[in-house]
Amino acid sequence: MKKILALLLAMTMVFGMAACGSSDTQEPAAENNASNAENAGTDTAEETTGTETAGDEATDAESAGTLTTVTDGVLTMSTNAAFPPYEMTDDNGNVIGIDADIAAAIAEKLGLELEILDMDFDAALLAVQQGKSDMVMAGVTVNEDRLAVMDFSETYANGVQVIITQEGSDVTIDNLGEKMIGTQRGTTGNIYCTDDYGEEHVIAYDNGITAVQALVNGQIDCVVIDKAPAESFVTANPGLTILDTEYVTEDYAIGFAKGNTALVDAVNGALNELIEDGTVQSIVDTYITAE
């Protein structure tokens, strides 16, 4: 009997110790959870009441940490640097211009380094689709064909297709179908002219510079291209002029690989901030003087 009572007493002590041990190990966890919740609330409050600069830095760090780019820490942009003033090269071969400056500002906001790859326009569009670049900026207009293979940012600039001719030429917007038209390969100008007047009246060149040179040499009757580069080409080539009548008005946007939603959203966020704070307009004004 004494042995049974002793056994029961020992078992009671063991269970009592086990229960105490369970309580001791769970209590710090509860304290940690409460502490974490409290810290989370404090962090949220600090982010909400913090300065705009601190919020931007947090956004930058978060974006850089979650975005997937072709090269870690780098925002790779493909372009065709023969489209002044949106993209061109300086005396050292560096790509400069409206698109280059806007891309640099976006990269800075996202905490990324900008890398620009210069190539033909068609290749610049394909580079994004094939995962060789993160985005394409080259005075790119959104249309149905491109929407089928790429995603786009919101509009950041407006473009107008105009007609460059030789001074004294009889070319008008009404008789374009009777003329030989030069365009840049892969551009909406090329698409519009081919659709409107047929391939037999359109010659596509690798870039706007080559098309304008063909006009200077008398090989074609006119060139259809965006107004901003058209003005640069006319300034650089005496004897050329731009018709008063505009051909087409369109919007420019940044192109991305289809389905790259995270990058599109991040770039849109940065782009909207740059538009709202006047940075984009300031960049445009640097290259395009108001008439």
PDB file of C-alpha atoms in Angstrom:
ATOM      1  CA  MET A   1       0.000   0.000   0.000  1.00  0.00           C
ATOM      2  CA  LYS A   2       2.798   2.388   0.853  1.00  0.00           C
ATOM      3  CA  LYS A   3       4.484   1.482  -2.417  1.00  0.00           C
ATOM      4  CA  ILE A   4       1.306   2.322  -4.370  1.00  0.00           C
ATOM      5  CA  LEU A   5       0.917   5.677  -2.616  1.00  0.00           C
ATOM      6  CA  ALA A   6       4.562   6.496  -3.284  1.00  0.00           C
ATOM      7  CA  LEU A   7       4.133   5.651  -6.971  1.00  0.00           C
ATOM      8  CA  LEU A   8       1.023   7.796  -7.262  1.00  0.00           C
ATOM      9  CA  LEU A   9       2.808  10.677  -5.541  1.00  0.00           C
ATOM     10  CA  ALA A  10       5.779  10.414  -7.920  1.00  0.00           C
ATOM     11  CA  MET A  11       3.510  10.399 -10.980  1.00  0.00           C
ATOM     12  CA  THR A  12       1.666  13.455  -9.674  1.00  0.00           C
ATOM     13  CA  MET A  13       4.942  15.321  -9.276  1.00  0.00           C
ATOM     14  CA  VAL A  14       6.063  14.377 -12.824  1.00  0.00           C
ATOM     15  CA  PHE A  15       2.809  15.633 -14.397  1.00  0.00           C
ATOM     16  CA  GLY A  16       2.978  18.785 -12.337  1.00  0.00           C
ATOM     17  CA  MET A  17       6.511  19.501 -13.515  1.00  0.00           C
ATOM     18  CA  ALA A  18       5.536  18.807 -17.136  1.00  0.00           C
ATOM     19  CA  ALA A  19       2.644  21.249 -16.916  1.00  0.00           C
ATOM     20  CA  CYS A  20       4.898  23.927 -15.482  1.00  0.00           C
ATOM     21  CA  GLY A  21       7.453  23.326 -18.198  1.00  0.00           C
ATOM     22  CA  SER A  22       4.815  23.708 -20.905  1.00  0.00           C
ATOM     23  CA  SER A  23       3.628  26.954 -19.395  1.00  0.00           C
ATOM     24  CA  ASP A  24       7.170  28.345 -19.130  1.00  0.00           C
ATOM     25  CA  THR A  25       8.031  27.619 -22.772  1.00  0.00           C
ATOM     26  CA  GLN A  26       4.834  29.091 -24.207  1.00  0.00           C
ATOM     27  CA  GLU A  27       4.853  32.311 -22.180  1.00  0.00           C
ATOM     28  CA  PRO A  28       7.943  33.896 -23.843  1.00  0.00           C
ATOM     29  CA  ALA A  29       6.482  33.048 -27.264  1.00  0.00           C
ATOM     30  CA  ALA A  30       3.313  34.896 -26.358  1.00  0.00           C
ATOM     31  CA  GLU A  31       5.379  37.802 -25.127  1.00  0.00           C
ATOM     32  CA  ASN A  32       7.356  37.804 -28.392  1.00  0.00           C
ATOM     33  CA  ASN A  33       4.180  37.775 -30.472  1.00  0.00           C
ATOM     34  CA  ALA A  34       2.785  40.673 -28.493  1.00  0.00           C
ATOM     35  CA  SER A  35       6.080  42.511 -28.828  1.00  0.00           C
ATOM     36  CA  ASN A  36       6.171  41.868 -32.582  1.00  0.00           C
ATOM     37  CA  ALA A  37       2.603  43.079 -32.965  1.00  0.00           C
ATOM     38  CA  GLU A  38       3.457  46.171 -30.973  1.00  0.00           C
ATOM     39  CA  ASN A  39       6.550  46.806 -33.093  1.00  0.00           C
ATOM     40  CA  ALA A  40       4.583  46.274 -36.275  1.00  0.00           C
ATOM     41  CA  GLY A  41       2.069  48.832 -35.125  1.00  0.00           C
ATOM     42  CA  THR A  42       4.868  51.234 -34.261  1.00  0.00           C
ATOM     43  CA  ASP A  43       6.536  50.683 -37.642  1.00  0.00           C
ATOM     44  CA  THR A  44       3.279  51.286 -39.460  1.00  0.00           C
ATOM     45  CA  ALA A  45       2.672  54.447 -37.494  1.00  0.00           C
ATOM     46  CA  GLU A  46       6.190  55.656 -38.195  1.00  0.00           C
ATOM     47  CA  GLU A  47       5.772  55.004 -41.934  1.00  0.00           C
ATOM     48  CA  THR A  48       2.451  56.820 -41.942  1.00  0.00           C
ATOM     49  CA  THR A  49       3.675  59.836 -40.012  1.00  0.00           C
ATOM     50  CA  GLY A  50       7.239  59.883 -41.385  1.00  0.00           C
ATOM     51  CA  THR A  51       8.534  62.401 -43.891  1.00  0.00           C
ATOM     52  CA  GLU A  52       7.973  61.947 -47.626  1.00  0.00           C
ATOM     53  CA  THR A  53      11.691  61.368 -48.162  1.00  0.00           C
ATOM     54  CA  ALA A  54      11.771  58.502 -45.673  1.00  0.00           C
ATOM     55  CA  GLY A  55       8.709  56.975 -47.366  1.00  0.00           C
ATOM     56  CA  ASP A  56      10.344  57.229 -50.772  1.00  0.00           C
ATOM     57  CA  GLU A  57      13.512  55.568 -49.483  1.00  0.00           C
ATOM     58  CA  ALA A  58      11.483  52.724 -48.040  1.00  0.00           C
ATOM     59  CA  THR A  59       9.661  52.331 -51.354  1.00  0.00           C
ATOM     60  CA  ASP A  60      12.950  52.349 -53.233  1.00  0.00           C
ATOM     61  CA  ALA A  61      14.444  49.670 -51.024  1.00  0.00           C
ATOM     62  CA  GLU A  62      11.321  47.532 -51.243  1.00  0.00           C
ATOM     63  CA  SER A  63      11.153  47.856 -55.032  1.00  0.00           C
ATOM     64  CA  ALA A  64      14.827  47.018 -55.493  1.00  0.00           C
ATOM     65  CA  GLY A  65      14.443  44.019 -53.212  1.00  0.00           C
ATOM     66  CA  THR A  66      11.368  42.485 -54.880  1.00  0.00           C
ATOM     67  CA  LEU A  67      11.761  43.351 -58.570  1.00  0.00           C
ATOM     68  CA  THR A  68      13.264  40.795 -60.898  1.00  0.00           C
ATOM     69  CA  THR A  69      15.379  42.316 -63.660  1.00  0.00           C
ATOM     70  CA  VAL A  70      17.562  40.854 -66.399  1.00  0.00           C
ATOM     71  CA  THR A  71      20.617  41.730 -64.319  1.00  0.00           C
ATOM     72  CA  ASP A  72      20.348  42.018 -60.529  1.00  0.00           C
ATOM     73  CA  GLY A  73      20.407  45.625 -59.383  1.00  0.00           C
ATOM     74  CA  VAL A  74      20.275  46.942 -62.951  1.00  0.00           C
ATOM     75  CA  LEU A  75      17.421  48.350 -65.040  1.00  0.00           C
ATOM     76  CA  THR A  76      18.266  47.494 -68.647  1.00  0.00           C
ATOM     77  CA  MET A  77      16.694  49.672 -71.338  1.00  0.00           C
ATOM     78  CA  SER A  78      16.816  48.895 -75.058  1.00  0.00           C
ATOM     79  CA  THR A  79      16.539  51.773 -77.525  1.00  0.00           C
ATOM     80  CA  ASN A  80      17.413  53.052 -80.976  1.00  0.00           C
ATOM     81  CA  ALA A  81      19.624  56.101 -80.457  1.00  0.00           C
ATOM     82  CA  ALA A  82      18.865  57.686 -83.819  1.00  0.00           C
ATOM     83  CA  PHE A  83      15.664  59.418 -82.802  1.00  0.00           C
ATOM     84  CA  PRO A  84      16.603  62.875 -81.500  1.00  0.00           C
ATOM     85  CA  PRO A  85      15.748  64.453 -79.146  1.00  0.00           C
ATOM     86  CA  TYR A  86      14.319  61.336 -77.463  1.00  0.00           C
ATOM     87  CA  GLU A  87      17.465  59.262 -77.937  1.00  0.00           C
ATOM     88  CA  MET A  88      20.762  60.060 -79.609  1.00  0.00           C
ATOM     89  CA  THR A  89      24.478  59.723 -78.912  1.00  0.00           C
ATOM     90  CA  ASP A  90      26.884  62.394 -77.727  1.00  0.00           C
ATOM     91  CA  ASP A  91      30.482  62.860 -78.914  1.00  0.00           C
ATOM     92  CA  ASN A  92      31.603  60.079 -76.571  1.00  0.00           C
ATOM     93  CA  GLY A  93      29.066  57.596 -77.862  1.00  0.00           C
ATOM     94  CA  ASN A  94      26.849  57.800 -74.772  1.00  0.00           C
ATOM     95  CA  VAL A  95      23.080  57.589 -75.278  1.00  0.00           C
ATOM     96  CA  ILE A  96      21.400  60.825 -74.223  1.00  0.00           C
ATOM     97  CA  GLY A  97      17.991  62.425 -74.741  1.00  0.00           C
ATOM     98  CA  ILE A  98      14.521  62.663 -73.242  1.00  0.00           C
ATOM     99  CA  ASP A  99      13.981  58.906 -72.900  1.00  0.00           C
ATOM    100  CA  ALA A 100      17.470  58.320 -71.509  1.00  0.00           C
ATOM    101  CA  ASP A 101      17.022  61.018 -68.843  1.00  0.00           C
ATOM    102  CA  ILE A 102      13.554  59.818 -67.835  1.00  0.00           C
ATOM    103  CA  ALA A 103      14.814  56.229 -67.627  1.00  0.00           C
ATOM    104  CA  ALA A 104      17.698  57.368 -65.412  1.00  0.00           C
ATOM    105  CA  ALA A 105      15.275  59.154 -63.077  1.00  0.00           C
ATOM    106  CA  ILE A 106      13.045  56.065 -62.893  1.00  0.00           C
ATOM    107  CA  ALA A 107      16.016  53.802 -62.147  1.00  0.00           C
ATOM    108  CA  GLU A 108      17.135  56.126 -59.362  1.00  0.00           C
ATOM    109  CA  LYS A 109      13.692  56.034 -57.753  1.00  0.00           C
ATOM    110  CA  LEU A 110      13.708  52.235 -57.884  1.00  0.00           C
ATOM    111  CA  GLY A 111      17.201  52.034 -56.419  1.00  0.00           C
ATOM    112  CA  LEU A 112      18.599  50.468 -59.597  1.00  0.00           C
ATOM    113  CA  GLU A 113      21.489  51.252 -61.929  1.00  0.00           C
ATOM    114  CA  LEU A 114      20.501  52.122 -65.510  1.00  0.00           C
ATOM    115  CA  GLU A 115      22.057  50.341 -68.480  1.00  0.00           C
ATOM    116  CA  ILE A 116      21.140  51.403 -72.031  1.00  0.00           C
ATOM    117  CA  LEU A 117      21.506  49.073 -75.017  1.00  0.00           C
ATOM    118  CA  ASP A 118      21.535  50.796 -78.424  1.00  0.00           C
ATOM    119  CA  MET A 119      20.252  48.802 -81.420  1.00  0.00           C
ATOM    120  CA  ASP A 120      17.856  48.973 -84.378  1.00  0.00           C
ATOM    121  CA  PHE A 121      14.269  49.901 -83.484  1.00  0.00           C
ATOM    122  CA  ASP A 122      12.844  46.466 -84.305  1.00  0.00           C
ATOM    123  CA  ALA A 123      15.605  44.810 -82.281  1.00  0.00           C
ATOM    124  CA  ALA A 124      14.897  47.123 -79.330  1.00  0.00           C
ATOM    125  CA  LEU A 125      11.271  45.947 -79.273  1.00  0.00           C
ATOM    126  CA  LEU A 126      12.300  42.297 -79.591  1.00  0.00           C
ATOM    127  CA  ALA A 127      14.901  42.621 -76.829  1.00  0.00           C
ATOM    128  CA  VAL A 128      12.128  43.147 -74.272  1.00  0.00           C
ATOM    129  CA  GLN A 129      10.015  40.315 -75.634  1.00  0.00           C
ATOM    130  CA  GLN A 130      12.991  37.933 -75.555  1.00  0.00           C
ATOM    131  CA  GLY A 131      14.097  38.887 -72.037  1.00  0.00           C
ATOM    132  CA  LYS A 132      17.285  40.640 -73.135  1.00  0.00           C
ATOM    133  CA  SER A 133      16.177  43.997 -71.692  1.00  0.00           C
ATOM    134  CA  ASP A 134      13.761  45.032 -68.953  1.00  0.00           C
ATOM    135  CA  MET A 135      12.058  47.805 -70.911  1.00  0.00           C
ATOM    136  CA  VAL A 136      12.164  49.619 -74.217  1.00  0.00           C
ATOM    137  CA  MET A 137      12.051  53.408 -74.611  1.00  0.00           C
ATOM    138  CA  ALA A 138      12.476  54.715 -78.131  1.00  0.00           C
ATOM    139  CA  GLY A 139       9.511  56.960 -78.793  1.00  0.00           C
ATOM    140  CA  VAL A 140       7.366  53.809 -78.715  1.00  0.00           C
ATOM    141  CA  THR A 141       3.677  54.223 -79.532  1.00  0.00           C
ATOM    142  CA  VAL A 142       1.095  51.786 -78.164  1.00  0.00           C
ATOM    143  CA  ASN A 143      -0.971  49.998 -80.807  1.00  0.00           C
ATOM    144  CA  GLU A 144      -2.962  46.760 -81.009  1.00  0.00           C
ATOM    145  CA  ASP A 145      -0.134  44.718 -82.545  1.00  0.00           C
ATOM    146  CA  ARG A 146       2.309  45.737 -79.829  1.00  0.00           C
ATOM    147  CA  LEU A 147      -0.253  45.211 -77.071  1.00  0.00           C
ATOM    148  CA  ALA A 148      -0.516  41.602 -78.205  1.00  0.00           C
ATOM    149  CA  VAL A 149       3.168  40.941 -77.422  1.00  0.00           C
ATOM    150  CA  MET A 150       4.110  43.575 -74.821  1.00  0.00           C
ATOM    151  CA  ASP A 151       2.754  45.403 -71.795  1.00  0.00           C
ATOM    152  CA  PHE A 152       3.045  49.197 -71.512  1.00  0.00           C
ATOM    153  CA  SER A 153       3.395  51.913 -68.919  1.00  0.00           C
ATOM    154  CA  GLU A 154       1.157  54.919 -68.809  1.00  0.00           C
ATOM    155  CA  THR A 155       1.773  57.658 -71.373  1.00  0.00           C
ATOM    156  CA  TYR A 156       4.662  59.989 -70.608  1.00  0.00           C
ATOM    157  CA  ALA A 157       4.836  62.076 -73.813  1.00  0.00           C
ATOM    158  CA  ASN A 158       2.850  62.914 -76.935  1.00  0.00           C
ATOM    159  CA  GLY A 159       4.118  62.421 -80.448  1.00  0.00           C
ATOM    160  CA  VAL A 160       2.960  63.826 -83.770  1.00  0.00           C
ATOM    161  CA  GLN A 161       3.788  62.225 -87.120  1.00  0.00           C
ATOM    162  CA  VAL A 162       4.762  64.892 -89.670  1.00  0.00           C
ATOM    163  CA  ILE A 163       5.967  64.996 -93.255  1.00  0.00           C
ATOM    164  CA  ILE A 164       9.449  66.240 -94.209  1.00  0.00           C
ATOM    165  CA  THR A 165       9.940  67.373 -97.804  1.00  0.00           C
ATOM    166  CA  GLN A 166      12.414  69.363 -99.837  1.00  0.00           C
ATOM    167  CA  GLU A 167      11.684  73.091 -99.963  1.00  0.00           C
ATOM    168  CA  GLY A 168       9.649  73.876-103.094  1.00  0.00           C
ATOM    169  CA  SER A 169       8.382  70.302-103.384  1.00  0.00           C
ATOM    170  CA  ASP A 170       4.829  69.669-104.603  1.00  0.00           C
ATOM    171  CA  VAL A 171       4.259  67.023-101.904  1.00  0.00           C
ATOM    172  CA  THR A 172       1.086  67.537 -99.844  1.00  0.00           C
ATOM    173  CA  ILE A 173      -0.781  65.316 -97.418  1.00  0.00           C
ATOM    174  CA  ASP A 174      -3.412  64.857-100.134  1.00  0.00           C
ATOM    175  CA  ASN A 175      -1.058  63.427-102.770  1.00  0.00           C
ATOM    176  CA  LEU A 176       1.158  61.208-100.593  1.00  0.00           C
ATOM    177  CA  GLY A 177      -0.265  58.143-102.313  1.00  0.00           C
ATOM    178  CA  GLU A 178       1.395  59.299-105.541  1.00  0.00           C
ATOM    179  CA  LYS A 179       4.839  59.761-103.943  1.00  0.00           C
ATOM    180  CA  MET A 180       7.682  57.646-102.580  1.00  0.00           C
ATOM    181  CA  ILE A 181       7.631  57.890 -98.792  1.00  0.00           C
ATOM    182  CA  GLY A 182      10.566  57.159 -96.524  1.00  0.00           C
ATOM    183  CA  THR A 183       9.995  55.909 -92.975  1.00  0.00           C
ATOM    184  CA  GLN A 184      11.914  54.280 -90.139  1.00  0.00           C
ATOM    185  CA  ARG A 185      11.542  50.510 -90.117  1.00  0.00           C
ATOM    186  CA  GLY A 186       9.192  49.130 -87.456  1.00  0.00           C
ATOM    187  CA  THR A 187       7.737  52.514 -86.448  1.00  0.00           C
ATOM    188  CA  THR A 188       4.096  53.510 -86.449  1.00  0.00           C
ATOM    189  CA  GLY A 189       4.925  55.963 -89.242  1.00  0.00           C
ATOM    190  CA  ASN A 190       5.914  53.001 -91.371  1.00  0.00           C
ATOM    191  CA  ILE A 191       2.775  51.105 -90.381  1.00  0.00           C
ATOM    192  CA  TYR A 192       0.437  54.047 -91.054  1.00  0.00           C
ATOM    193  CA  CYS A 193       1.944  54.838 -94.451  1.00  0.00           C
ATOM    194  CA  THR A 194       1.980  51.211 -95.565  1.00  0.00           C
ATOM    195  CA  ASP A 195      -1.647  50.780 -94.531  1.00  0.00           C
ATOM    196  CA  ASP A 196      -2.735  54.059 -96.155  1.00  0.00           C
ATOM    197  CA  TYR A 197      -0.745  53.989 -99.393  1.00  0.00           C
ATOM    198  CA  GLY A 198       0.546  50.447 -99.889  1.00  0.00           C
ATOM    199  CA  GLU A 199       4.039  48.957 -99.643  1.00  0.00           C
ATOM    200  CA  GLU A 200       4.854  50.031-103.203  1.00  0.00           C
ATOM    201  CA  HIS A 201       4.866  53.674-102.036  1.00  0.00           C
ATOM    202  CA  VAL A 202       6.877  53.176 -98.830  1.00  0.00           C
ATOM    203  CA  ILE A 203      10.581  52.511 -98.273  1.00  0.00           C
ATOM    204  CA  ALA A 204      11.617  51.517 -94.737  1.00  0.00           C
ATOM    205  CA  TYR A 205      15.077  52.534 -93.537  1.00  0.00           C
ATOM    206  CA  ASP A 206      16.961  51.327 -90.459  1.00  0.00           C
ATOM    207  CA  ASN A 207      16.683  54.744 -88.798  1.00  0.00           C
ATOM    208  CA  GLY A 208      15.428  58.283 -89.350  1.00  0.00           C
ATOM    209  CA  ILE A 209      18.867  59.615 -90.226  1.00  0.00           C
ATOM    210  CA  THR A 210      19.179  57.235 -93.191  1.00  0.00           C
ATOM    211  CA  ALA A 211      15.660  58.068 -94.371  1.00  0.00           C
ATOM    212  CA  VAL A 212      16.361  61.816 -94.271  1.00  0.00           C
ATOM    213  CA  GLN A 213      19.640  61.325 -96.124  1.00  0.00           C
ATOM    214  CA  ALA A 214      17.738  59.498 -98.872  1.00  0.00           C
ATOM    215  CA  LEU A 215      15.412  62.519 -99.104  1.00  0.00           C
ATOM    216  CA  VAL A 216      18.379  64.900 -99.349  1.00  0.00           C
ATOM    217  CA  ASN A 217      19.819  62.738-102.131  1.00  0.00           C
ATOM    218  CA  GLY A 218      16.526  62.818-104.062  1.00  0.00           C
ATOM    219  CA  GLN A 219      15.883  59.074-103.716  1.00  0.00           C
ATOM    220  CA  ILE A 220      12.457  59.610-102.119  1.00  0.00           C
ATOM    221  CA  ASP A 221       9.903  62.421-102.101  1.00  0.00           C
ATOM    222  CA  CYS A 222       9.316  62.787 -98.361  1.00  0.00           C
ATOM    223  CA  VAL A 223       9.838  61.279 -94.931  1.00  0.00           C
ATOM    224  CA  VAL A 224       7.094  60.567 -92.394  1.00  0.00           C
ATOM    225  CA  ILE A 225       8.447  60.657 -88.847  1.00  0.00           C
ATOM    226  CA  ASP A 226       7.758  62.108 -85.398  1.00  0.00           C
ATOM    227  CA  LYS A 227       7.750  65.885 -85.106  1.00  0.00           C
ATOM    228  CA  ALA A 228      10.553  66.262 -82.520  1.00  0.00           C
ATOM    229  CA  PRO A 229      13.187  64.328 -84.495  1.00  0.00           C
ATOM    230  CA  ALA A 230      11.835  65.849 -87.717  1.00  0.00           C
ATOM    231  CA  GLU A 231      12.644  69.325 -86.411  1.00  0.00           C
ATOM    232  CA  SER A 232      16.160  68.216 -85.491  1.00  0.00           C
ATOM    233  CA  PHE A 233      16.716  66.727 -88.949  1.00  0.00           C
ATOM    234  CA  VAL A 234      15.428  69.843 -90.734  1.00  0.00           C
ATOM    235  CA  THR A 235      17.667  72.067 -88.618  1.00  0.00           C
ATOM    236  CA  ALA A 236      20.669  69.918 -89.507  1.00  0.00           C
ATOM    237  CA  ASN A 237      19.832  69.758 -93.227  1.00  0.00           C
ATOM    238  CA  PRO A 238      19.223  73.134 -94.967  1.00  0.00           C
ATOM    239  CA  GLY A 239      16.779  72.832 -97.839  1.00  0.00           C
ATOM    240  CA  LEU A 240      14.335  70.612 -95.986  1.00  0.00           C
ATOM    241  CA  THR A 241      11.014  71.689 -94.506  1.00  0.00           C
ATOM    242  CA  ILE A 242       8.060  70.215 -92.575  1.00  0.00           C
ATOM    243  CA  LEU A 243       4.531  70.423 -93.967  1.00  0.00           C
ATOM    244  CA  ASP A 244       2.108  72.378 -91.800  1.00  0.00           C
ATOM    245  CA  THR A 245      -0.473  69.577 -91.797  1.00  0.00           C
ATOM    246  CA  GLU A 246       0.085  66.883 -89.164  1.00  0.00           C
ATOM    247  CA  TYR A 247      -0.220  63.283 -90.315  1.00  0.00           C
ATOM    248  CA  VAL A 248      -1.063  61.412 -87.067  1.00  0.00           C
ATOM    249  CA  THR A 249      -1.068  62.240 -83.340  1.00  0.00           C
ATOM    250  CA  GLU A 250      -0.116  59.514 -80.840  1.00  0.00           C
ATOM    251  CA  ASP A 251       1.164  58.838 -77.308  1.00  0.00           C
ATOM    252  CA  TYR A 252       4.507  57.414 -76.160  1.00  0.00           C
ATOM    253  CA  ALA A 253       4.838  54.745 -73.458  1.00  0.00           C
ATOM    254  CA  ILE A 254       7.437  52.356 -72.046  1.00  0.00           C
ATOM    255  CA  GLY A 255       7.283  48.758 -73.285  1.00  0.00           C
ATOM    256  CA  PHE A 256       7.809  45.636 -71.129  1.00  0.00           C
ATOM    257  CA  ALA A 257       7.731  41.867 -71.508  1.00  0.00           C
ATOM    258  CA  LYS A 258       4.197  40.508 -71.501  1.00  0.00           C
ATOM    259  CA  GLY A 259       3.107  39.628 -67.968  1.00  0.00           C
ATOM    260  CA  ASN A 260       5.902  41.467 -66.123  1.00  0.00           C
ATOM    261  CA  THR A 261       3.316  43.116 -63.882  1.00  0.00           C
ATOM    262  CA  ALA A 262       5.626  43.827 -60.936  1.00  0.00           C
ATOM    263  CA  LEU A 263       8.019  45.868 -63.064  1.00  0.00           C
ATOM    264  CA  VAL A 264       5.222  47.673 -64.915  1.00  0.00           C
ATOM    265  CA  ASP A 265       3.630  48.682 -61.606  1.00  0.00           C
ATOM    266  CA  ALA A 266       6.941  49.801 -60.097  1.00  0.00           C
ATOM    267  CA  VAL A 267       7.897  51.876 -63.142  1.00  0.00           C
ATOM    268  CA  ASN A 268       4.404  53.381 -63.351  1.00  0.00           C
ATOM    269  CA  GLY A 269       4.649  54.409 -59.710  1.00  0.00           C
ATOM    270  CA  ALA A 270       8.019  56.078 -60.260  1.00  0.00           C
ATOM    271  CA  LEU A 271       6.890  57.635 -63.549  1.00  0.00           C
ATOM    272  CA  ASN A 272       3.769  59.142 -61.998  1.00  0.00           C
ATOM    273  CA  GLU A 273       5.850  60.725 -59.226  1.00  0.00           C
ATOM    274  CA  LEU A 274       8.222  62.189 -61.825  1.00  0.00           C
ATOM    275  CA  ILE A 275       5.307  63.595 -63.809  1.00  0.00           C
ATOM    276  CA  GLU A 276       3.630  65.060 -60.735  1.00  0.00           C
ATOM    277  CA  ASP A 277       6.770  66.733 -59.379  1.00  0.00           C
ATOM    278  CA  GLY A 278       7.551  68.269 -62.795  1.00  0.00           C
ATOM    279  CA  THR A 279      10.700  66.235 -63.494  1.00  0.00           C
ATOM    280  CA  VAL A 280       9.429  64.787 -66.786  1.00  0.00           C
ATOM    281  CA  GLN A 281       8.361  68.189 -68.119  1.00  0.00           C
ATOM    282  CA  SER A 282      11.686  69.667 -67.059  1.00  0.00           C
ATOM    283  CA  ILE A 283      13.521  66.947 -69.009  1.00  0.00           C
ATOM    284  CA  VAL A 284      11.364  67.542 -72.100  1.00  0.00           C
ATOM    285  CA  ASP A 285      11.947  71.293 -71.874  1.00  0.00           C
ATOM    286  CA  THR A 286      15.708  70.692 -71.766  1.00  0.00           C
ATOM    287  CA  TYR A 287      15.619  69.120 -75.217  1.00  0.00           C
ATOM    288  CA  ILE A 288      12.577  70.701 -76.877  1.00  0.00           C
ATOM    289  CA  THR A 289      12.323  74.489 -76.847  1.00  0.00           C
ATOM    290  CA  ALA A 290       8.761  75.787 -76.718  1.00  0.00           C
ATOM    291  CA  GLU A 291       7.683  77.446 -79.956  1.00  0.00           C
TER     292      GLU A 291
END
